[in-house]
PDB file of N, CA and C in Angstrom:
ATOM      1  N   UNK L   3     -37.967  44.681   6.485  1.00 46.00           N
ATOM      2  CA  UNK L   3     -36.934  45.722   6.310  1.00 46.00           C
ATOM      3  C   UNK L   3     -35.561  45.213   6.735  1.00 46.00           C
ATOM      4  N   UNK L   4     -35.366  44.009   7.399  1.00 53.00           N
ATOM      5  CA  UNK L   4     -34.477  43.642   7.865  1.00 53.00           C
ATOM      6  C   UNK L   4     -33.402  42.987   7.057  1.00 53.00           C
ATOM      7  N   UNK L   5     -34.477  42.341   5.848  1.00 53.00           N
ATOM      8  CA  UNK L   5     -33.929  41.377   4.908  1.00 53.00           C
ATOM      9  C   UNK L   5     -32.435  41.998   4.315  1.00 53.00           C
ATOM     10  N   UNK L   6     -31.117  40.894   4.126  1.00 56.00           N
ATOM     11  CA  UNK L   6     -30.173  41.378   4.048  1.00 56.00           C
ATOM     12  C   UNK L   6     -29.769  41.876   2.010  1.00 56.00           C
ATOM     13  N   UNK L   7     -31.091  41.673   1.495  1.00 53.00           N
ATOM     14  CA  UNK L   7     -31.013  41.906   0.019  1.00 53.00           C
ATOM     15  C   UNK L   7     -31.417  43.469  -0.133  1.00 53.00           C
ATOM     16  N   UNK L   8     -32.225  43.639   0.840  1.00 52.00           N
ATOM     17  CA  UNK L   8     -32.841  45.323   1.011  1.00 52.00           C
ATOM     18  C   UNK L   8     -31.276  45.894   1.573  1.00 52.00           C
ATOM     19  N   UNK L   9     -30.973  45.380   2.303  1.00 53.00           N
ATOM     20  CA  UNK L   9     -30.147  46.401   3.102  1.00 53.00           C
ATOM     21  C   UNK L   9     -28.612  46.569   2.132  1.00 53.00           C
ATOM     22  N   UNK L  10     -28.159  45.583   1.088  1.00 50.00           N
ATOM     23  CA  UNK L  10     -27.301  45.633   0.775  1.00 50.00           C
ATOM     24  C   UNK L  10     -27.701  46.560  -0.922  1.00 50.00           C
ATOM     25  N   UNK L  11     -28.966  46.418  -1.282  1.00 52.00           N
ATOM     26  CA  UNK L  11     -29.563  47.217  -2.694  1.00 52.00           C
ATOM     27  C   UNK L  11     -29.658  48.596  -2.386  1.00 52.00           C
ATOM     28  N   UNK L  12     -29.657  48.882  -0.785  1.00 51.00           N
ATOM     29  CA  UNK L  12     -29.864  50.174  -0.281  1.00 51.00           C
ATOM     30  C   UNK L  12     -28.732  51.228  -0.220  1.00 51.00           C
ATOM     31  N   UNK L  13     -27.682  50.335   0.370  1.00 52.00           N
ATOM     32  CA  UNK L  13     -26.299  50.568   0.200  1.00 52.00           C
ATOM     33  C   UNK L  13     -25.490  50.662  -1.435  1.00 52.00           C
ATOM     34  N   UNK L  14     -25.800  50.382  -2.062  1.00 52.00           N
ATOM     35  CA  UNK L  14     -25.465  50.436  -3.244  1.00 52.00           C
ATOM     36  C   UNK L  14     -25.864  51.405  -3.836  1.00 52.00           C
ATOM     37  N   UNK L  15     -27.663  51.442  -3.494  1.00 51.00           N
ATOM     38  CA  UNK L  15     -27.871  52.647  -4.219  1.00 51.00           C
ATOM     39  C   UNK L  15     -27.641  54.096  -3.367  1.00 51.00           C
ATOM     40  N   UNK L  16     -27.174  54.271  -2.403  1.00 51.00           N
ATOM     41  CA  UNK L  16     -26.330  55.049  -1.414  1.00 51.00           C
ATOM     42  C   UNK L  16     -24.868  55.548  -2.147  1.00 51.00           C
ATOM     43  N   UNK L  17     -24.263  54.458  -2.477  1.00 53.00           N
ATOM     44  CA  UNK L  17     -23.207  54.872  -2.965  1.00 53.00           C
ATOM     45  C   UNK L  17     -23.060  54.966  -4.105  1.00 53.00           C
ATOM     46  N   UNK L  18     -24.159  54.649  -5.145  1.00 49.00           N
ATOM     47  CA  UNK L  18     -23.768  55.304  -6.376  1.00 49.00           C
ATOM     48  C   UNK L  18     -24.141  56.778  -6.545  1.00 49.00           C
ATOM     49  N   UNK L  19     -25.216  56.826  -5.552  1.00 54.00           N
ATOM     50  CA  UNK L  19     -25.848  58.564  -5.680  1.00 54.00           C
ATOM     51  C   UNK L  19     -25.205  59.288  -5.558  1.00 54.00           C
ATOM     52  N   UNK L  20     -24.055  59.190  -3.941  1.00 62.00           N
ATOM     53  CA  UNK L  20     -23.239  59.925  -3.597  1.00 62.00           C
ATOM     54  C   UNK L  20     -22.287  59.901  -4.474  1.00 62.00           C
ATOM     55  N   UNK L  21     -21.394  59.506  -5.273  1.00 68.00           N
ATOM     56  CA  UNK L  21     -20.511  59.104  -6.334  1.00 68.00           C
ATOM     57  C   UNK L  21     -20.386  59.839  -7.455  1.00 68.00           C
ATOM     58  N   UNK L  22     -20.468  60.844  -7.794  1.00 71.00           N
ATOM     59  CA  UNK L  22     -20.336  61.196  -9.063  1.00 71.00           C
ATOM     60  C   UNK L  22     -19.513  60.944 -10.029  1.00 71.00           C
ATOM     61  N   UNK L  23     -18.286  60.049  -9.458  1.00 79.00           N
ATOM     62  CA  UNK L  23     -17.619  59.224 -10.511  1.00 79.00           C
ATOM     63  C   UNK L  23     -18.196  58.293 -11.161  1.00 79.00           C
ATOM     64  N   UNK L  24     -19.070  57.297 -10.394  1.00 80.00           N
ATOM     65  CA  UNK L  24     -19.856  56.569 -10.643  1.00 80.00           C
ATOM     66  C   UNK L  24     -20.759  56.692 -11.637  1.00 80.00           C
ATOM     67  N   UNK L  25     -21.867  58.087 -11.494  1.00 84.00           N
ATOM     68  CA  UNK L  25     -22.585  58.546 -12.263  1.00 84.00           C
ATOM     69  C   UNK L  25     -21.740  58.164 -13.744  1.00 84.00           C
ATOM     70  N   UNK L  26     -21.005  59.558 -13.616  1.00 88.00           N
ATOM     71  CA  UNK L  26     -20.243  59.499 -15.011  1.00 88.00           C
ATOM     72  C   UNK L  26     -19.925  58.266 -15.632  1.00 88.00           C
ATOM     73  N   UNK L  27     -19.276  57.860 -15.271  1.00 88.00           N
ATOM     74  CA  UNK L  27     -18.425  56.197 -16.425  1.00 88.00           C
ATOM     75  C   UNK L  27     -19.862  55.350 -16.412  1.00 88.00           C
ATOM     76  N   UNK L  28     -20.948  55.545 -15.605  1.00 86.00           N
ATOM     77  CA  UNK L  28     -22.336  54.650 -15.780  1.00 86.00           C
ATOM     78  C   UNK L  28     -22.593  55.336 -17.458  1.00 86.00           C
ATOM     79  N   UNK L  29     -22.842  56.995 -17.145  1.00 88.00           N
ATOM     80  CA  UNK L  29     -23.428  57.398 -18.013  1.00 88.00           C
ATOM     81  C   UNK L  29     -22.591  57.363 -19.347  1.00 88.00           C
ATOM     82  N   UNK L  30     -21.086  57.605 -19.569  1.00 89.00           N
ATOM     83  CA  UNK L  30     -20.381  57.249 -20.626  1.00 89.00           C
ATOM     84  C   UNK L  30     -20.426  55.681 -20.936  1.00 89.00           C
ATOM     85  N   UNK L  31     -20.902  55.113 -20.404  1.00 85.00           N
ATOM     86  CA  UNK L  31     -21.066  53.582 -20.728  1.00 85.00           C
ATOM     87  C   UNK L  31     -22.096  53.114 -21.434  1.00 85.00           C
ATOM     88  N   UNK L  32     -23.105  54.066 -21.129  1.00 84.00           N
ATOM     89  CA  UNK L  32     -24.438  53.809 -21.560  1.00 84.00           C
ATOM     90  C   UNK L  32     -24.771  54.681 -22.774  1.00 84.00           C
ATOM     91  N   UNK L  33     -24.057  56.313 -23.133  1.00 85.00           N
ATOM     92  CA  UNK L  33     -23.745  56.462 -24.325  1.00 85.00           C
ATOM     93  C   UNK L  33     -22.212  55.872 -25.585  1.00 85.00           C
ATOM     94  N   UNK L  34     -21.930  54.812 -24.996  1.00 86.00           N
ATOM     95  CA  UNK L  34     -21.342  54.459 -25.557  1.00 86.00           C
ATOM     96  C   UNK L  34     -22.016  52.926 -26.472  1.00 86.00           C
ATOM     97  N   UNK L  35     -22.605  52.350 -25.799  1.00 81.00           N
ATOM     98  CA  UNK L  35     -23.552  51.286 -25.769  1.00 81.00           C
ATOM     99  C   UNK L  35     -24.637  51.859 -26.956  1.00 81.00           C
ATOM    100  N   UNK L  36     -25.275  53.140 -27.029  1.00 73.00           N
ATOM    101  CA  UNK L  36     -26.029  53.705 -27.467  1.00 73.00           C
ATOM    102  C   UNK L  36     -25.832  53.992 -28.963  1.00 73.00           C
ATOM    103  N   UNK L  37     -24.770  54.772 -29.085  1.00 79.00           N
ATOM    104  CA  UNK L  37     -24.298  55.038 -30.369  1.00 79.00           C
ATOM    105  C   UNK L  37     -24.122  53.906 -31.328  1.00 79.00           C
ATOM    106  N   UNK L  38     -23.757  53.156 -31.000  1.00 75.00           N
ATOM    107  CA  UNK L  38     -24.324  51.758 -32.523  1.00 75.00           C
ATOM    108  C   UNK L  38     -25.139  51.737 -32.951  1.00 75.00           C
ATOM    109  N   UNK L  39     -26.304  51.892 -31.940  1.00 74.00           N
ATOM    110  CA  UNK L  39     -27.196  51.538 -32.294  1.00 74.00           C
ATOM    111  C   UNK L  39     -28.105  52.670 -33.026  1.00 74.00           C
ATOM    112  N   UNK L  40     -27.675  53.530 -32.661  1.00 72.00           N
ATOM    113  CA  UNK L  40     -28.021  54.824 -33.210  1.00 72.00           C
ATOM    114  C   UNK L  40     -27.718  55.063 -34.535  1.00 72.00           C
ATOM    115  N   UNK L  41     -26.669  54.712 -34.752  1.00 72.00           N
ATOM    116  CA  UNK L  41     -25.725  54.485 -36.163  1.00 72.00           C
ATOM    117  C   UNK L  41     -26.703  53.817 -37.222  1.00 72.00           C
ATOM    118  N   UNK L  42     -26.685  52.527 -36.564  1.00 76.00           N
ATOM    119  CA  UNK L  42     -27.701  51.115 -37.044  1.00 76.00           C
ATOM    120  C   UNK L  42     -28.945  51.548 -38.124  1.00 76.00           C
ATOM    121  N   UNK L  43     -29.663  52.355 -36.720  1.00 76.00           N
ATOM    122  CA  UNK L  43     -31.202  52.714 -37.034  1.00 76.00           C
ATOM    123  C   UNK L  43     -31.277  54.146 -38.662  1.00 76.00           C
ATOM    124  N   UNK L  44     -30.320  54.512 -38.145  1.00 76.00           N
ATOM    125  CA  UNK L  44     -29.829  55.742 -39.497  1.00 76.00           C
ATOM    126  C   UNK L  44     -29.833  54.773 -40.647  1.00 76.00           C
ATOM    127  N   UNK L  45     -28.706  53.823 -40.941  1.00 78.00           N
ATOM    128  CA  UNK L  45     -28.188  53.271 -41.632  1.00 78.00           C
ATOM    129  C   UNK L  45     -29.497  52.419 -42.496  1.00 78.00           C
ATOM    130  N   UNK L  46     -30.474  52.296 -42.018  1.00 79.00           N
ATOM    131  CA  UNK L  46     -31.623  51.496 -41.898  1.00 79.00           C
ATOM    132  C   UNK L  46     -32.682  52.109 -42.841  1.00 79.00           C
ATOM    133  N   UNK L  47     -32.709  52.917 -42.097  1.00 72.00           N
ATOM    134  CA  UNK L  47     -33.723  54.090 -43.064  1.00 72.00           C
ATOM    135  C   UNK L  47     -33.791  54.431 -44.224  1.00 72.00           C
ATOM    136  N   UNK L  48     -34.371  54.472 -45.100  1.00 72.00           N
ATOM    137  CA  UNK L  48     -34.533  53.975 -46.355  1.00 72.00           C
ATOM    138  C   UNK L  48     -33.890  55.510 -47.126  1.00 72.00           C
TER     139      UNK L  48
END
């Protein structure tokens, strides 16, 4: 528990929880990322 990779992954995930800015621009990032591909798979379909 001591290890300094736990303690710093712990902290991180500490502060993104608390963060709701964070949340957001994660989550607009990740529907942004999304929509191509979404596009793509339409476009695809026969």
């Amino acid at each position: 528990m001591e290890s300094k990779t736990g303690q710093v992954l712990h902290a991180d995930h500490a502060d993104s929880a608390e963060d709701p800015n964070h949340l957001e621009s994660l989550t607009k990032m990740i529907t942004t990322l999304c929509v191509p591909f979404q596009a793509e798979e339409r476009a695809q379909e026969p």
